[in-house]
XYZ file of N, CA and C in Angstrom:
321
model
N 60.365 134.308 152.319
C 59.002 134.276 151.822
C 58.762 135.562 151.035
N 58.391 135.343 149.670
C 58.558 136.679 148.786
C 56.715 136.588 148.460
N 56.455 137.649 149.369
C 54.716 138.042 149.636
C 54.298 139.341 148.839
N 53.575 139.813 148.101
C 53.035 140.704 147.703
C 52.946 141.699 148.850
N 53.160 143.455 148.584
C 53.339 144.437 150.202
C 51.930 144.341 150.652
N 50.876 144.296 150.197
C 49.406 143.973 150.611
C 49.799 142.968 151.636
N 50.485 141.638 151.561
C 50.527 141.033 152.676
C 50.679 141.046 154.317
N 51.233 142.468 154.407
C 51.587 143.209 155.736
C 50.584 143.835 156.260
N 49.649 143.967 155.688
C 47.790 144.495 155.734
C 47.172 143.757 156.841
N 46.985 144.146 158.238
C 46.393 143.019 159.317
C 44.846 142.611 158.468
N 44.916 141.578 158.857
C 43.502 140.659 158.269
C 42.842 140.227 159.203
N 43.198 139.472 159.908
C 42.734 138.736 160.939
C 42.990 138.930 162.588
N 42.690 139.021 163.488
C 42.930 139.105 164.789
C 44.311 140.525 165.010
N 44.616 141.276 164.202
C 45.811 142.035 164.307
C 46.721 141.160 163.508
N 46.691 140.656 162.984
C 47.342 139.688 161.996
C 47.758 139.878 160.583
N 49.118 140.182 160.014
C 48.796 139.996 158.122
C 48.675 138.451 157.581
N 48.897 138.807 156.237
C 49.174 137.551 155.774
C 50.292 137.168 155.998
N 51.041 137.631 155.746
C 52.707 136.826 156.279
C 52.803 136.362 157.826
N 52.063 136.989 158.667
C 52.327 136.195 159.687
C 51.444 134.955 159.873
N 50.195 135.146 159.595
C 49.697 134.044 159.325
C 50.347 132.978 158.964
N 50.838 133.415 157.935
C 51.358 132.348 156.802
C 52.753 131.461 157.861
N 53.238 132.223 158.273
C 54.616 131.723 159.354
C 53.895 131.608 160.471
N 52.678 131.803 161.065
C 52.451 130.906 162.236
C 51.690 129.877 161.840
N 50.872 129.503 160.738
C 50.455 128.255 160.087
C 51.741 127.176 159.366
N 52.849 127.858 160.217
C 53.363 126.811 158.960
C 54.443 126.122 160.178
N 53.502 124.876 160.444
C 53.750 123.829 161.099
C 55.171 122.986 161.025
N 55.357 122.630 159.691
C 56.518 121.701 158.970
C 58.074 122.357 159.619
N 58.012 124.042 159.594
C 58.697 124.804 160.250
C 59.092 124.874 161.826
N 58.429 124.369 162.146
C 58.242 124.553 163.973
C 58.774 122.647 164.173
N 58.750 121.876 163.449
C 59.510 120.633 163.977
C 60.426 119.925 162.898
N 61.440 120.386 163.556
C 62.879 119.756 163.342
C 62.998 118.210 162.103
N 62.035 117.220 162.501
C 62.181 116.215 162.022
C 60.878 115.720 161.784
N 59.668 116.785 160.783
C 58.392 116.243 160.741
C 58.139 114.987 160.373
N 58.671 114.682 158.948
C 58.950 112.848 158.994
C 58.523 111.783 160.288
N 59.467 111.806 161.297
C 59.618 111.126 162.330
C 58.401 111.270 163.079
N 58.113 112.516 163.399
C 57.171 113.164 164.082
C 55.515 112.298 163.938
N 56.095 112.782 162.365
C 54.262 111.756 161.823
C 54.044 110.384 161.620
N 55.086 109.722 162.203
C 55.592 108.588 161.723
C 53.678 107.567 162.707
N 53.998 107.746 163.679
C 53.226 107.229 164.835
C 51.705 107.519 164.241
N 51.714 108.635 164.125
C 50.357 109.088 163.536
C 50.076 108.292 162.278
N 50.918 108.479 161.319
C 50.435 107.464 159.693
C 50.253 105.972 160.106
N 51.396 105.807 161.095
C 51.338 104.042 161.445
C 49.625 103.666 161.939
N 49.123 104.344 163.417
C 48.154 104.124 163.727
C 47.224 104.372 162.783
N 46.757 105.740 161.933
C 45.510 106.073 161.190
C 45.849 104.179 159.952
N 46.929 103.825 159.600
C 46.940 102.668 158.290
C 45.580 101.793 159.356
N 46.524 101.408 160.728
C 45.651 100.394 161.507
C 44.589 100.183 161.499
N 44.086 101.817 162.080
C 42.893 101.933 162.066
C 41.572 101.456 160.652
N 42.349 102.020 159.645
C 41.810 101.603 158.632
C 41.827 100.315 157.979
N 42.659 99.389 158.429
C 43.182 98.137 158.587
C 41.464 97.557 159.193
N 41.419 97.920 160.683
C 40.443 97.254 161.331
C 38.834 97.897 161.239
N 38.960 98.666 160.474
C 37.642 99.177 160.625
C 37.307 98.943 159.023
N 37.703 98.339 158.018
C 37.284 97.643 156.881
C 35.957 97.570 156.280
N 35.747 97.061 156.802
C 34.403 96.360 157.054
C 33.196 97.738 157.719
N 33.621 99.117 157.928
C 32.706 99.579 158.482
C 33.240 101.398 158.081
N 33.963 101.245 156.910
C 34.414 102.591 156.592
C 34.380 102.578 155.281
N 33.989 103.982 154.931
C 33.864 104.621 153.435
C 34.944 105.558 152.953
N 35.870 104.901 152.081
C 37.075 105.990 152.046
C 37.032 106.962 150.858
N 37.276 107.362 150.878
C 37.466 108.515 149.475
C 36.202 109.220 148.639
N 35.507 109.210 149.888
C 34.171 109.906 149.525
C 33.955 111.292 148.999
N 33.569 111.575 147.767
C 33.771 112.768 147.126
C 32.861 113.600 147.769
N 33.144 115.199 147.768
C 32.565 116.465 148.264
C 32.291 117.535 147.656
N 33.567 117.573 146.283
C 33.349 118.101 145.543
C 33.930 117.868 144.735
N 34.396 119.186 143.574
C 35.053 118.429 141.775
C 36.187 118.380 142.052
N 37.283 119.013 143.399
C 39.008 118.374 142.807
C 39.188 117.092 143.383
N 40.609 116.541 143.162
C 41.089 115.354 143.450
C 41.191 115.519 144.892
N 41.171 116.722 145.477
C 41.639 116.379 147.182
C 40.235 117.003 147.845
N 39.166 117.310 146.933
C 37.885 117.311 147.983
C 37.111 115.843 147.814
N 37.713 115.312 149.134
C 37.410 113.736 149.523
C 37.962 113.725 151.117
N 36.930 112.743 151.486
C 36.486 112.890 152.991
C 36.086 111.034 153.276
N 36.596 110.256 154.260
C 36.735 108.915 154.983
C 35.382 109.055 156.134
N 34.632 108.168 156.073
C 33.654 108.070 157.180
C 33.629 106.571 157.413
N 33.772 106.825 158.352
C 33.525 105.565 159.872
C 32.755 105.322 160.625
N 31.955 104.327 160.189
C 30.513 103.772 161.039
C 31.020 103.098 161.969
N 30.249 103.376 163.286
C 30.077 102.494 164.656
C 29.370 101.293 164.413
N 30.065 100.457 165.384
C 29.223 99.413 165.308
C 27.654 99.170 165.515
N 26.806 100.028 166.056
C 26.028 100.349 166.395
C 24.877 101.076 165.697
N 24.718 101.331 164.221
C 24.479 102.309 163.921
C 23.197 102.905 163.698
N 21.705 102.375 164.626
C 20.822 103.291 165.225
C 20.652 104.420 165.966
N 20.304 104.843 165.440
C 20.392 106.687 166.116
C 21.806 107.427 166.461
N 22.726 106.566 165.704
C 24.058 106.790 165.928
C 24.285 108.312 165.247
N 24.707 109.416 166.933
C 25.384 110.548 166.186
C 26.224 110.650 165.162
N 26.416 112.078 164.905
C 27.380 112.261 163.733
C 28.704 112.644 164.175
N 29.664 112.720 164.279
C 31.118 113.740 164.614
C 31.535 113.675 163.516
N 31.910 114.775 163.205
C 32.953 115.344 162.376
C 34.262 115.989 162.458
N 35.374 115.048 161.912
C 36.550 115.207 162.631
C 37.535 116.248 161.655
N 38.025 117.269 161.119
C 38.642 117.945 160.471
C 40.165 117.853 160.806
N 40.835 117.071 160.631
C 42.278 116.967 160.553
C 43.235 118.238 161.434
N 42.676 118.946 160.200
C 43.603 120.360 161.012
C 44.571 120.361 159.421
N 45.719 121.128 159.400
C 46.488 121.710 159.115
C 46.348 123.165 157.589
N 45.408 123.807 158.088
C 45.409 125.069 158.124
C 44.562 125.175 156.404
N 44.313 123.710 156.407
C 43.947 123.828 154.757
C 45.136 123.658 153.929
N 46.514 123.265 154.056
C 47.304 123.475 153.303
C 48.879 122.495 153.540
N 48.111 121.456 154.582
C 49.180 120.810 154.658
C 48.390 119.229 155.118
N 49.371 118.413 155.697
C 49.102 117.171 156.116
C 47.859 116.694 155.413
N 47.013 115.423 155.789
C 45.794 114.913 154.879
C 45.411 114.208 155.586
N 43.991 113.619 155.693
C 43.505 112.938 155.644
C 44.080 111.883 155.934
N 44.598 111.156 155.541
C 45.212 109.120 155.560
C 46.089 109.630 156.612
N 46.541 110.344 157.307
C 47.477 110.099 158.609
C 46.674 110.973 159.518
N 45.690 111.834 159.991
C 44.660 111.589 160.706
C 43.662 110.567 160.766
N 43.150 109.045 160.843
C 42.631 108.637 160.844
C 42.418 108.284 162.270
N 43.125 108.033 162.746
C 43.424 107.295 164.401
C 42.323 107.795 165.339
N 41.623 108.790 165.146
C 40.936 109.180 166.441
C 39.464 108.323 166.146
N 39.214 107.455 164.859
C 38.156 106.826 164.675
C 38.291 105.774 165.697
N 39.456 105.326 166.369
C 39.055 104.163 166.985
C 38.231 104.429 168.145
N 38.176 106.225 168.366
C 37.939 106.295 169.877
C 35.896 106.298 169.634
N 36.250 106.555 168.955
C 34.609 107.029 168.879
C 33.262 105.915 167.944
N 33.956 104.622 167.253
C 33.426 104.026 166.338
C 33.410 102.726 166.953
């Protein structure tokens, strides 16, 4: 990893950027991410499979191509809370379409 020497500068929690950068970096820490996400992309397709009829996909947030955000209405939807589910990966990896799966729990 060829980092600018500023990167060795703690930033965060006793932290630089380079370590950051190598403890955010997920793809690194499993052997066979492919496989790994396999279960995850399969279920989030499903999910979106069955919830058709009650989901908004590719809802814009802002001006680039990847600020876009999926919402999933309950069947129910009087006074129906909000959750907001953020994927995870550090801002800089994985997406959206293979987190979907946790809509079944809550919709």
């Amino acid at each position: 990893m060829n980092l600018h020497p500023l990167a060795e500068r703690p930033i965060a929690h006793g932290l630089s950027r380079r370590q950051l950068a190598i403890d955010y970096d997920v793809e690194s820490t499993v052997s066979d991410l492919p496989s790994y996400m396999r279960p995850f992309i399969e279920r989030s397709d499903q999910v979106r499979k069955d919830f058709k009829e009650r989901c908004k996909l590719d809802v814009a947030y802002g001006p680039l191509p990847a600020h876009k955000l999926d919402i999933y209405l309950p069947s129910n939807t009087n006074n129906a809370p909000v959750l907001v589910f953020l994927h995870g990966g550090a801002w800089k990896g994985s997406n959206k379409e293979c987190r979907a799966f946790p809509a079944e729990l809550f919709c």
